[in-house]
Amino acid sequence: MILRHVREFDYVPVISMIDDWRGGRHMADMLPKLFFQHFQDTSFVAERDDQIIGFLIGFVSQTYPNQAYIHFIGVHSEYRKVGIEKRLYE
């Protein structure tokens, strides 16, 4: 597994999978493209065999710079409970 910073071009693959990863629950509206454009330094993607298997979108508070906010985390259902969420948070 490879962890890297999110890039703008990750938006389409993530947004096309997120509803399926959440059991068909409509979540795509909660994840606008601006997060992939403006929070790349504080957001991450987990890849395996060149496929996105997880991601975390977050940012540092402008008001309290020693605090961060996790907006969204998603992991492919086949890869849950193997520690990907923990690695993304770390």
PDB file of N, CA and C in Angstrom, residues 42-87:
ATOM      1  N   THR A  42      -2.895  18.488   3.265  1.00  0.00           N
ATOM      2  CA  THR A  42      -3.439  17.899   4.491  1.00  0.00           C
ATOM      3  C   THR A  42      -4.445  16.786   4.216  1.00  0.00           C
ATOM      4  N   SER A  43      -4.486  16.309   2.983  1.00  0.00           N
ATOM      5  CA  SER A  43      -5.390  15.233   2.589  1.00  0.00           C
ATOM      6  C   SER A  43      -4.580  14.128   1.926  1.00  0.00           C
ATOM      7  N   PHE A  44      -5.041  12.883   2.085  1.00  0.00           N
ATOM      8  CA  PHE A  44      -4.231  11.741   1.669  1.00  0.00           C
ATOM      9  C   PHE A  44      -5.049  10.686   0.938  1.00  0.00           C
ATOM     10  N   VAL A  45      -4.338   9.902   0.123  1.00  0.00           N
ATOM     11  CA  VAL A  45      -4.918   8.789  -0.614  1.00  0.00           C
ATOM     12  C   VAL A  45      -4.096   7.547  -0.297  1.00  0.00           C
ATOM     13  N   ALA A  46      -4.779   6.421  -0.139  1.00  0.00           N
ATOM     14  CA  ALA A  46      -4.122   5.121  -0.023  1.00  0.00           C
ATOM     15  C   ALA A  46      -4.353   4.384  -1.332  1.00  0.00           C
ATOM     16  N   GLU A  47      -3.272   3.852  -1.906  1.00  0.00           N
ATOM     17  CA  GLU A  47      -3.370   3.129  -3.175  1.00  0.00           C
ATOM     18  C   GLU A  47      -2.779   1.734  -3.026  1.00  0.00           C
ATOM     19  N   ARG A  48      -3.350   0.829  -3.793  1.00  0.00           N
ATOM     20  CA  ARG A  48      -2.797  -0.519  -3.916  1.00  0.00           C
ATOM     21  C   ARG A  48      -2.953  -0.927  -5.367  1.00  0.00           C
ATOM     22  N   ASP A  49      -1.874  -1.350  -5.972  1.00  0.00           N
ATOM     23  CA  ASP A  49      -1.873  -1.730  -7.391  1.00  0.00           C
ATOM     24  C   ASP A  49      -2.457  -0.622  -8.263  1.00  0.00           C
ATOM     25  N   ASP A  50      -2.048   0.615  -7.973  1.00  0.00           N
ATOM     26  CA  ASP A  50      -2.475   1.812  -8.730  1.00  0.00           C
ATOM     27  C   ASP A  50      -3.978   2.091  -8.646  1.00  0.00           C
ATOM     28  N   GLN A  51      -4.649   1.529  -7.650  1.00  0.00           N
ATOM     29  CA  GLN A  51      -6.070   1.780  -7.434  1.00  0.00           C
ATOM     30  C   GLN A  51      -6.258   2.448  -6.076  1.00  0.00           C
ATOM     31  N   ILE A  52      -7.114   3.456  -6.022  1.00  0.00           N
ATOM     32  CA  ILE A  52      -7.415   4.113  -4.749  1.00  0.00           C
ATOM     33  C   ILE A  52      -8.267   3.179  -3.900  1.00  0.00           C
ATOM     34  N   ILE A  53      -7.774   2.906  -2.689  1.00  0.00           N
ATOM     35  CA  ILE A  53      -8.524   2.036  -1.778  1.00  0.00           C
ATOM     36  C   ILE A  53      -8.948   2.779  -0.516  1.00  0.00           C
ATOM     37  N   GLY A  54      -8.527   4.029  -0.398  1.00  0.00           N
ATOM     38  CA  GLY A  54      -8.932   4.838   0.740  1.00  0.00           C
ATOM     39  C   GLY A  54      -8.464   6.267   0.574  1.00  0.00           C
ATOM     40  N   PHE A  55      -9.081   7.157   1.331  1.00  0.00           N
ATOM     41  CA  PHE A  55      -8.688   8.565   1.283  1.00  0.00           C
ATOM     42  C   PHE A  55      -9.122   9.257   2.561  1.00  0.00           C
ATOM     43  N   LEU A  56      -8.463  10.360   2.861  1.00  0.00           N
ATOM     44  CA  LEU A  56      -8.812  11.211   3.987  1.00  0.00           C
ATOM     45  C   LEU A  56      -8.706  12.654   3.513  1.00  0.00           C
ATOM     46  N   ILE A  57      -9.761  13.423   3.748  1.00  0.00           N
ATOM     47  CA  ILE A  57      -9.781  14.842   3.404  1.00  0.00           C
ATOM     48  C   ILE A  57      -9.820  15.624   4.707  1.00  0.00           C
ATOM     49  N   GLY A  58      -8.823  16.472   4.921  1.00  0.00           N
ATOM     50  CA  GLY A  58      -8.753  17.261   6.140  1.00  0.00           C
ATOM     51  C   GLY A  58      -8.037  18.571   5.915  1.00  0.00           C
ATOM     52  N   PHE A  59      -8.098  19.425   6.922  1.00  0.00           N
ATOM     53  CA  PHE A  59      -7.383  20.701   6.830  1.00  0.00           C
ATOM     54  C   PHE A  59      -7.091  21.230   8.223  1.00  0.00           C
ATOM     55  N   VAL A  60      -6.103  22.104   8.288  1.00  0.00           N
ATOM     56  CA  VAL A  60      -5.711  22.746   9.541  1.00  0.00           C
ATOM     57  C   VAL A  60      -6.603  23.969   9.751  1.00  0.00           C
ATOM     58  N   SER A  61      -7.037  24.163  10.980  1.00  0.00           N
ATOM     59  CA  SER A  61      -7.880  25.304  11.319  1.00  0.00           C
ATOM     60  C   SER A  61      -7.114  26.611  11.136  1.00  0.00           C
ATOM     61  N   GLN A  62      -7.742  27.573  10.491  1.00  0.00           N
ATOM     62  CA  GLN A  62      -7.127  28.896  10.377  1.00  0.00           C
ATOM     63  C   GLN A  62      -7.218  29.658  11.694  1.00  0.00           C
ATOM     64  N   THR A  63      -8.237  29.386  12.475  1.00  0.00           N
ATOM     65  CA  THR A  63      -8.424  30.052  13.758  1.00  0.00           C
ATOM     66  C   THR A  63      -7.517  29.458  14.826  1.00  0.00           C
ATOM     67  N   TYR A  64      -7.431  28.135  14.848  1.00  0.00           N
ATOM     68  CA  TYR A  64      -6.611  27.423  15.832  1.00  0.00           C
ATOM     69  C   TYR A  64      -5.602  26.554  15.077  1.00  0.00           C
ATOM     70  N   PRO A  65      -4.462  27.111  14.698  1.00  0.00           N
ATOM     71  CA  PRO A  65      -3.526  26.398  13.835  1.00  0.00           C
ATOM     72  C   PRO A  65      -2.920  25.126  14.431  1.00  0.00           C
ATOM     73  N   ASN A  66      -3.127  24.891  15.711  1.00  0.00           N
ATOM     74  CA  ASN A  66      -2.646  23.642  16.307  1.00  0.00           C
ATOM     75  C   ASN A  66      -3.729  22.554  16.291  1.00  0.00           C
ATOM     76  N   GLN A  67      -4.853  22.833  15.602  1.00  0.00           N
ATOM     77  CA  GLN A  67      -5.946  21.871  15.485  1.00  0.00           C
ATOM     78  C   GLN A  67      -6.234  21.603  14.013  1.00  0.00           C
ATOM     79  N   ALA A  68      -6.694  20.396  13.751  1.00  0.00           N
ATOM     80  CA  ALA A  68      -7.049  20.016  12.382  1.00  0.00           C
ATOM     81  C   ALA A  68      -8.463  19.449  12.378  1.00  0.00           C
ATOM     82  N   TYR A  69      -9.080  19.474  11.213  1.00  0.00           N
ATOM     83  CA  TYR A  69     -10.438  18.990  11.029  1.00  0.00           C
ATOM     84  C   TYR A  69     -10.421  17.913   9.951  1.00  0.00           C
ATOM     85  N   ILE A  70     -10.959  16.757  10.262  1.00  0.00           N
ATOM     86  CA  ILE A  70     -11.113  15.692   9.278  1.00  0.00           C
ATOM     87  C   ILE A  70     -12.527  15.824   8.716  1.00  0.00           C
ATOM     88  N   HIS A  71     -12.619  16.154   7.444  1.00  0.00           N
ATOM     89  CA  HIS A  71     -13.923  16.348   6.813  1.00  0.00           C
ATOM     90  C   HIS A  71     -14.528  15.027   6.358  1.00  0.00           C
ATOM     91  N   PHE A  72     -13.705  14.138   5.816  1.00  0.00           N
ATOM     92  CA  PHE A  72     -14.233  12.910   5.244  1.00  0.00           C
ATOM     93  C   PHE A  72     -13.134  11.865   5.186  1.00  0.00           C
ATOM     94  N   ILE A  73     -13.491  10.636   5.487  1.00  0.00           N
ATOM     95  CA  ILE A  73     -12.587   9.506   5.298  1.00  0.00           C
ATOM     96  C   ILE A  73     -13.394   8.392   4.659  1.00  0.00           C
ATOM     97  N   GLY A  74     -12.780   7.731   3.712  1.00  0.00           N
ATOM     98  CA  GLY A  74     -13.457   6.630   3.035  1.00  0.00           C
ATOM     99  C   GLY A  74     -12.470   5.522   2.744  1.00  0.00           C
ATOM    100  N   VAL A  75     -12.911   4.279   2.914  1.00  0.00           N
ATOM    101  CA  VAL A  75     -12.082   3.113   2.618  1.00  0.00           C
ATOM    102  C   VAL A  75     -12.937   2.102   1.878  1.00  0.00           C
ATOM    103  N   HIS A  76     -12.375   1.553   0.834  1.00  0.00           N
ATOM    104  CA  HIS A  76     -13.050   0.519   0.046  1.00  0.00           C
ATOM    105  C   HIS A  76     -13.497  -0.591   0.984  1.00  0.00           C
ATOM    106  N   SER A  77     -14.709  -1.091   0.787  1.00  0.00           N
ATOM    107  CA  SER A  77     -15.276  -2.078   1.711  1.00  0.00           C
ATOM    108  C   SER A  77     -14.434  -3.350   1.821  1.00  0.00           C
ATOM    109  N   GLU A  78     -13.716  -3.729   0.786  1.00  0.00           N
ATOM    110  CA  GLU A  78     -12.883  -4.928   0.847  1.00  0.00           C
ATOM    111  C   GLU A  78     -11.609  -4.719   1.669  1.00  0.00           C
ATOM    112  N   TYR A  79     -11.297  -3.472   2.006  1.00  0.00           N
ATOM    113  CA  TYR A  79     -10.059  -3.179   2.724  1.00  0.00           C
ATOM    114  C   TYR A  79     -10.301  -2.625   4.125  1.00  0.00           C
ATOM    115  N   ARG A  80     -11.513  -2.710   4.606  1.00  0.00           N
ATOM    116  CA  ARG A  80     -11.787  -2.235   5.961  1.00  0.00           C
ATOM    117  C   ARG A  80     -11.229  -3.220   6.988  1.00  0.00           C
ATOM    118  N   LYS A  81     -10.943  -2.701   8.146  1.00  0.00           N
ATOM    119  CA  LYS A  81     -10.459  -3.475   9.291  1.00  0.00           C
ATOM    120  C   LYS A  81      -9.079  -4.082   9.060  1.00  0.00           C
ATOM    121  N   VAL A  82      -8.271  -3.446   8.194  1.00  0.00           N
ATOM    122  CA  VAL A  82      -6.883  -3.893   8.028  1.00  0.00           C
ATOM    123  C   VAL A  82      -5.911  -2.775   8.383  1.00  0.00           C
ATOM    124  N   GLY A  83      -6.428  -1.686   8.958  1.00  0.00           N
ATOM    125  CA  GLY A  83      -5.569  -0.617   9.447  1.00  0.00           C
ATOM    126  C   GLY A  83      -5.386   0.574   8.523  1.00  0.00           C
ATOM    127  N   ILE A  84      -6.080   0.605   7.409  1.00  0.00           N
ATOM    128  CA  ILE A  84      -5.927   1.731   6.482  1.00  0.00           C
ATOM    129  C   ILE A  84      -6.421   3.026   7.120  1.00  0.00           C
ATOM    130  N   GLU A  85      -7.569   2.981   7.781  1.00  0.00           N
ATOM    131  CA  GLU A  85      -8.102   4.181   8.422  1.00  0.00           C
ATOM    132  C   GLU A  85      -7.093   4.768   9.414  1.00  0.00           C
ATOM    133  N   LYS A  86      -6.509   3.908  10.225  1.00  0.00           N
ATOM    134  CA  LYS A  86      -5.532   4.355  11.224  1.00  0.00           C
ATOM    135  C   LYS A  86      -4.323   4.986  10.551  1.00  0.00           C
ATOM    136  N   ARG A  87      -3.827   4.373   9.496  1.00  0.00           N
ATOM    137  CA  ARG A  87      -2.665   4.937   8.787  1.00  0.00           C
ATOM    138  C   ARG A  87      -2.993   6.273   8.169  1.00  0.00           C
TER     139      ARG A  87
END
